[in-house]
CSV table of C-alpha atoms in Angstrom, one decimal:
chain,number,residue,atom,x,y,z
A,20,LYS,CA,97.4,81.4,97.8
A,21,ALA,CA,98.3,85.1,98.1
A,22,GLY,CA,99.5,86.9,95.0
A,23,VAL,CA,102.5,89.0,94.4
A,24,THR,CA,102.5,92.0,96.7
A,25,GLN,CA,104.4,95.3,96.2
A,26,THR,CA,105.0,98.1,98.6
A,27,PRO,CA,104.6,101.0,98.6
A,28,ARG,CA,101.9,101.4,96.0
A,29,TYR,CA,102.6,105.0,95.4
A,30,LEU,CA,105.6,107.1,96.0
A,31,ILE,CA,106.6,110.7,95.3
A,32,LYS,CA,110.3,111.7,95.3
A,33,THR,CA,112.4,114.6,94.1
A,34,ARG,CA,115.3,114.6,91.7
A,35,GLY,CA,118.5,113.3,93.2
A,36,GLN,CA,116.9,111.3,95.9
A,37,GLN,CA,117.0,107.5,96.0
A,38,VAL,CA,114.2,105.0,96.4
A,39,THR,CA,113.7,101.4,97.4
A,40,LEU,CA,110.8,99.3,96.2
A,41,SER,CA,109.8,96.0,97.7
A,42,CYS,CA,108.3,92.9,96.2
A,43,SER,CA,107.0,89.7,97.9
A,44,PRO,CA,106.6,86.8,95.5
A,45,ILE,CA,103.9,84.1,95.6
A,46,SER,CA,104.8,81.6,98.2
A,47,GLY,CA,107.1,78.9,96.8
A,48,HIS,CA,108.2,81.1,93.8
A,49,ARG,CA,112.0,81.6,93.7
A,50,SER,CA,112.3,83.8,90.6
A,51,VAL,CA,111.5,87.5,90.8
A,52,SER,CA,111.7,89.9,87.9
A,53,TRP,CA,111.3,93.6,87.7
A,54,TYR,CA,109.8,95.7,84.8
A,55,GLN,CA,109.4,99.4,84.2
A,56,GLN,CA,106.3,100.7,82.5
A,57,THR,CA,106.2,104.2,81.0
A,58,PRO,CA,104.0,105.7,78.3
A,59,GLY,CA,106.9,106.4,76.1
A,60,GLN,CA,109.0,103.2,76.4
A,61,GLY,CA,106.3,100.7,77.3
A,62,LEU,CA,107.2,97.7,79.4
A,63,GLN,CA,110.9,97.1,79.7
A,64,PHE,CA,112.7,94.3,81.6
A,65,LEU,CA,115.0,95.5,84.4
A,66,PHE,CA,116.4,92.4,86.0
A,67,GLU,CA,115.7,88.9,87.3
A,68,TYR,CA,116.8,87.2,90.5
A,69,PHE,CA,116.8,83.6,91.5
A,70,SER,CA,118.2,82.2,94.8
A,71,GLU,CA,119.7,85.6,95.7
A,72,THR,CA,121.6,85.9,92.4
A,73,GLN,CA,120.9,88.2,89.5
A,74,ARG,CA,120.7,86.0,86.4
A,75,ASN,CA,119.6,88.5,83.8
A,76,LYS,CA,119.7,92.2,83.4
A,77,GLY,CA,118.1,94.7,81.0
A,78,ASN,CA,119.5,97.8,79.4
A,79,PHE,CA,119.3,100.2,82.3
A,80,PRO,CA,122.0,102.4,83.9
A,81,GLY,CA,123.8,101.3,87.0
A,82,ARG,CA,121.6,103.6,89.1
A,83,PHE,CA,119.0,100.8,89.0
A,84,SER,CA,120.0,97.9,91.2
A,85,GLY,CA,118.3,95.1,93.0
A,86,ARG,CA,118.7,92.3,95.4
A,87,GLN,CA,116.9,89.2,96.6
A,88,PHE,CA,116.8,87.8,100.0
A,89,SER,CA,116.8,84.2,101.2
A,90,ASN,CA,113.0,84.1,101.5
A,91,SER,CA,112.8,85.2,97.8
A,92,ARG,CA,111.6,88.7,98.7
A,93,SER,CA,113.2,91.2,96.4
A,94,GLU,CA,114.0,94.9,96.5
A,95,MET,CA,115.0,97.3,93.8
A,96,ASN,CA,116.8,100.5,94.3
A,97,VAL,CA,117.1,103.6,92.1
A,98,SER,CA,119.7,106.1,93.1
A,99,THR,CA,120.0,109.7,92.0
A,100,LEU,CA,116.5,109.9,90.7
A,101,GLU,CA,115.8,111.6,87.4
A,102,LEU,CA,112.5,112.9,86.1
A,103,GLY,CA,112.5,110.1,83.5
A,104,ASP,CA,112.4,107.5,86.2
A,105,SER,CA,108.7,108.3,86.8
A,106,ALA,CA,107.0,105.1,86.0
A,107,LEU,CA,105.0,102.1,87.1
A,108,TYR,CA,107.4,99.5,88.4
A,109,LEU,CA,106.1,96.0,88.2
A,110,CYS,CA,107.4,92.9,90.0
A,111,ALA,CA,106.6,89.4,88.8
A,112,SER,CA,107.3,86.0,90.2
A,113,SER,CA,107.5,82.4,88.9
A,114,LEU,CA,108.6,79.1,90.3
A,115,LEU,CA,112.0,78.7,88.7
A,116,GLY,CA,112.2,81.4,86.1
A,117,GLY,CA,112.2,79.2,83.1
A,118,THR,CA,111.5,80.8,79.7
A,119,ALA,CA,108.2,79.0,79.3
A,120,GLU,CA,106.9,79.6,82.8
A,121,THR,CA,104.1,82.0,83.6
A,122,GLN,CA,105.1,85.1,85.4
A,123,TYR,CA,102.6,86.4,87.9
A,124,PHE,CA,102.6,90.2,88.3
A,125,GLY,CA,102.0,92.4,91.3
A,126,PRO,CA,99.9,95.6,91.2
A,127,GLY,CA,103.0,97.7,90.8
A,128,THR,CA,104.5,100.7,92.5
A,129,ARG,CA,103.8,104.0,90.9
A,130,LEU,CA,106.8,106.3,91.3
A,131,LEU,CA,106.5,110.0,90.6
A,132,VAL,CA,109.8,112.1,90.5
A,133,LEU,CA,109.4,115.8,90.8
B,16,ALA,CA,116.7,88.8,69.4
B,17,GLN,CA,113.1,88.1,70.0
B,18,SER,CA,110.5,90.8,69.4
B,19,VAL,CA,106.7,91.2,68.9
B,20,THR,CA,104.8,93.7,66.9
B,21,GLN,CA,101.2,94.6,67.8
B,22,LEU,CA,99.7,95.9,64.6
B,23,ASP,CA,97.0,98.1,66.2
B,24,SER,CA,97.4,100.6,69.0
B,25,HIS,CA,93.6,100.9,69.4
B,26,VAL,CA,90.7,98.6,68.5
B,27,SER,CA,87.1,99.6,69.0
B,28,VAL,CA,84.2,97.1,69.0
B,29,SER,CA,80.6,97.0,70.0
B,30,GLU,CA,79.5,94.7,72.9
B,31,GLY,CA,78.6,91.3,71.5
B,32,THR,CA,80.8,91.5,68.4
B,33,PRO,CA,84.0,89.6,67.8
B,34,VAL,CA,87.4,90.8,69.0
B,35,LEU,CA,90.6,90.4,67.0
B,36,LEU,CA,93.9,91.7,68.4
B,37,ARG,CA,96.8,91.2,66.0
B,38,CYS,CA,100.4,90.2,66.9
B,39,ASN,CA,103.4,89.2,64.9
B,40,TYR,CA,106.5,87.8,66.4
B,41,SER,CA,110.1,87.5,65.4
B,42,SER,CA,112.1,84.6,66.7
B,43,SER,CA,114.9,82.4,65.4
B,44,TYR,CA,113.4,79.4,67.1
B,45,SER,CA,110.1,78.1,68.5
B,46,PRO,CA,109.2,80.8,71.0
B,47,SER,CA,107.1,80.9,74.1
B,48,LEU,CA,104.3,83.5,73.5
B,49,PHE,CA,101.9,85.1,75.9
B,50,TRP,CA,99.0,87.5,76.0
B,51,TYR,CA,98.6,89.6,79.1
B,52,VAL,CA,95.8,92.0,79.9
B,53,GLN,CA,96.1,95.2,82.0
B,54,HIS,CA,93.0,96.9,83.4
B,55,PRO,CA,93.4,100.6,84.5
B,56,ASN,CA,95.6,101.0,87.6
B,57,LYS,CA,96.1,97.2,87.8
B,58,GLY,CA,98.9,94.8,87.3
B,59,LEU,CA,99.2,92.4,84.4
B,60,GLN,CA,97.1,89.3,84.2
B,61,LEU,CA,97.9,86.3,82.0
B,62,LEU,CA,95.2,85.5,79.5
B,63,LEU,CA,96.9,82.6,77.8
B,64,LYS,CA,100.3,81.2,76.7
B,65,TYR,CA,101.7,79.1,73.9
B,66,THR,CA,104.7,76.8,74.6
B,67,SER,CA,104.9,74.6,71.5
B,68,ALA,CA,102.1,72.3,72.4
B,69,ALA,CA,98.7,72.8,70.7
B,70,THR,CA,98.7,75.7,68.2
B,71,LEU,CA,95.2,76.8,69.2
B,72,VAL,CA,95.4,78.0,72.8
B,73,LYS,CA,92.4,78.7,75.0
B,74,GLY,CA,92.6,81.2,77.8
B,75,ILE,CA,90.5,82.8,80.4
B,76,ASN,CA,87.3,84.8,79.8
B,77,GLY,CA,86.6,83.2,76.4
B,78,PHE,CA,89.8,84.4,74.8
B,79,GLU,CA,91.9,82.2,72.5
B,80,ALA,CA,94.9,82.6,70.2
B,81,GLU,CA,96.3,80.6,67.3
B,82,PHE,CA,100.0,80.2,66.8
B,83,LYS,CA,100.8,80.3,63.0
B,84,LYS,CA,104.5,79.6,62.3
B,85,SER,CA,104.2,80.2,58.6
B,86,GLU,CA,102.8,83.7,59.2
B,87,THR,CA,104.8,84.4,62.4
B,88,SER,CA,101.5,85.4,64.0
B,89,PHE,CA,99.8,84.9,67.4
B,90,HIS,CA,96.5,86.8,67.1
B,91,LEU,CA,94.1,87.0,70.0
B,92,THR,CA,90.4,86.5,69.4
B,93,LYS,CA,87.1,86.4,71.3
B,94,PRO,CA,83.8,85.6,69.8
B,95,SER,CA,81.7,88.1,71.7
B,96,ALA,CA,83.1,91.2,73.4
B,97,HIS,CA,81.9,92.2,76.9
B,98,MET,CA,82.1,95.7,78.4
B,99,SER,CA,84.5,94.3,81.0
B,100,ASP,CA,87.0,93.4,78.3
B,101,ALA,CA,87.9,97.0,77.8
B,102,ALA,CA,91.6,97.2,78.8
B,103,GLU,CA,95.1,97.2,77.4
B,104,TYR,CA,96.4,93.9,75.9
B,105,PHE,CA,100.0,93.0,75.5
B,106,CYS,CA,101.5,90.3,73.3
B,107,VAL,CA,104.7,89.0,74.8
B,108,VAL,CA,107.6,86.7,73.8
B,109,SER,CA,110.0,85.1,76.2
B,110,ASP,CA,113.6,85.8,75.5
B,111,SER,CA,115.8,82.9,74.5
B,112,THR,CA,118.8,83.5,76.8
B,113,GLY,CA,117.7,80.7,79.1
B,114,PHE,CA,116.5,82.7,82.0
B,115,GLN,CA,113.3,84.5,82.2
B,116,LYS,CA,113.0,87.8,80.4
B,117,LEU,CA,109.8,88.9,78.8
B,118,VAL,CA,109.8,91.2,75.7
B,119,PHE,CA,106.5,93.1,75.5
B,120,GLY,CA,104.7,94.5,72.5
B,121,THR,CA,103.6,98.1,72.6
B,122,GLY,CA,100.1,97.2,73.6
B,123,THR,CA,96.6,97.4,72.0
B,124,ARG,CA,93.9,99.3,73.8
B,125,LEU,CA,90.5,97.6,73.4
B,126,LEU,CA,87.5,99.9,73.6
B,127,VAL,CA,84.1,98.3,73.9
B,128,SER,CA,81.0,100.4,73.3
B,129,PRO,CA,77.4,99.4,74.4
């Protein structure tokens, strides 16, 4: 079974631009979560989607948004990019998103904002 | 709110010697706890998880962890380190809100010398 895939793997943007990252979960998984990883803040939860609905959200500004499609694929969008948005963005999937379930992570998208 | 504290930012061992990575958790109820490993420029891989079954949990690659409620600890151990174990290790607790949200520790970098 194929793992979680994320595209693109690397991205360079300039301040003020917007960016869209894509995540394809493991086949059959309906829950998709997003995390941001930076050297200063570590790994932080962004949001979680299940059946096209956002069920949980972390403490990020409204510039960070996401959506999930009917095939469970998910996208996250960051508008008006800031230098501090430079990070590794990780997507994870699980079957139903229960608290005891294992989340399987993709390789991440590394975003650099200049 | 749930949280985890990884007591060491770096741990150095020699190949063939035991590994101990320490983690304390804070939770108002019986938590779900995980250890993930991240190799350079890679995503996160699950090593093992505890979900209120056996307190001694065995994972992949010879790692195991013991849940100790009285000490609020979930330390990761391996009897004999291998060079390929060099990576960053994250202790993680699952949030209690009912939907999946992982709370990560700050990570421990394991260095293995020949």
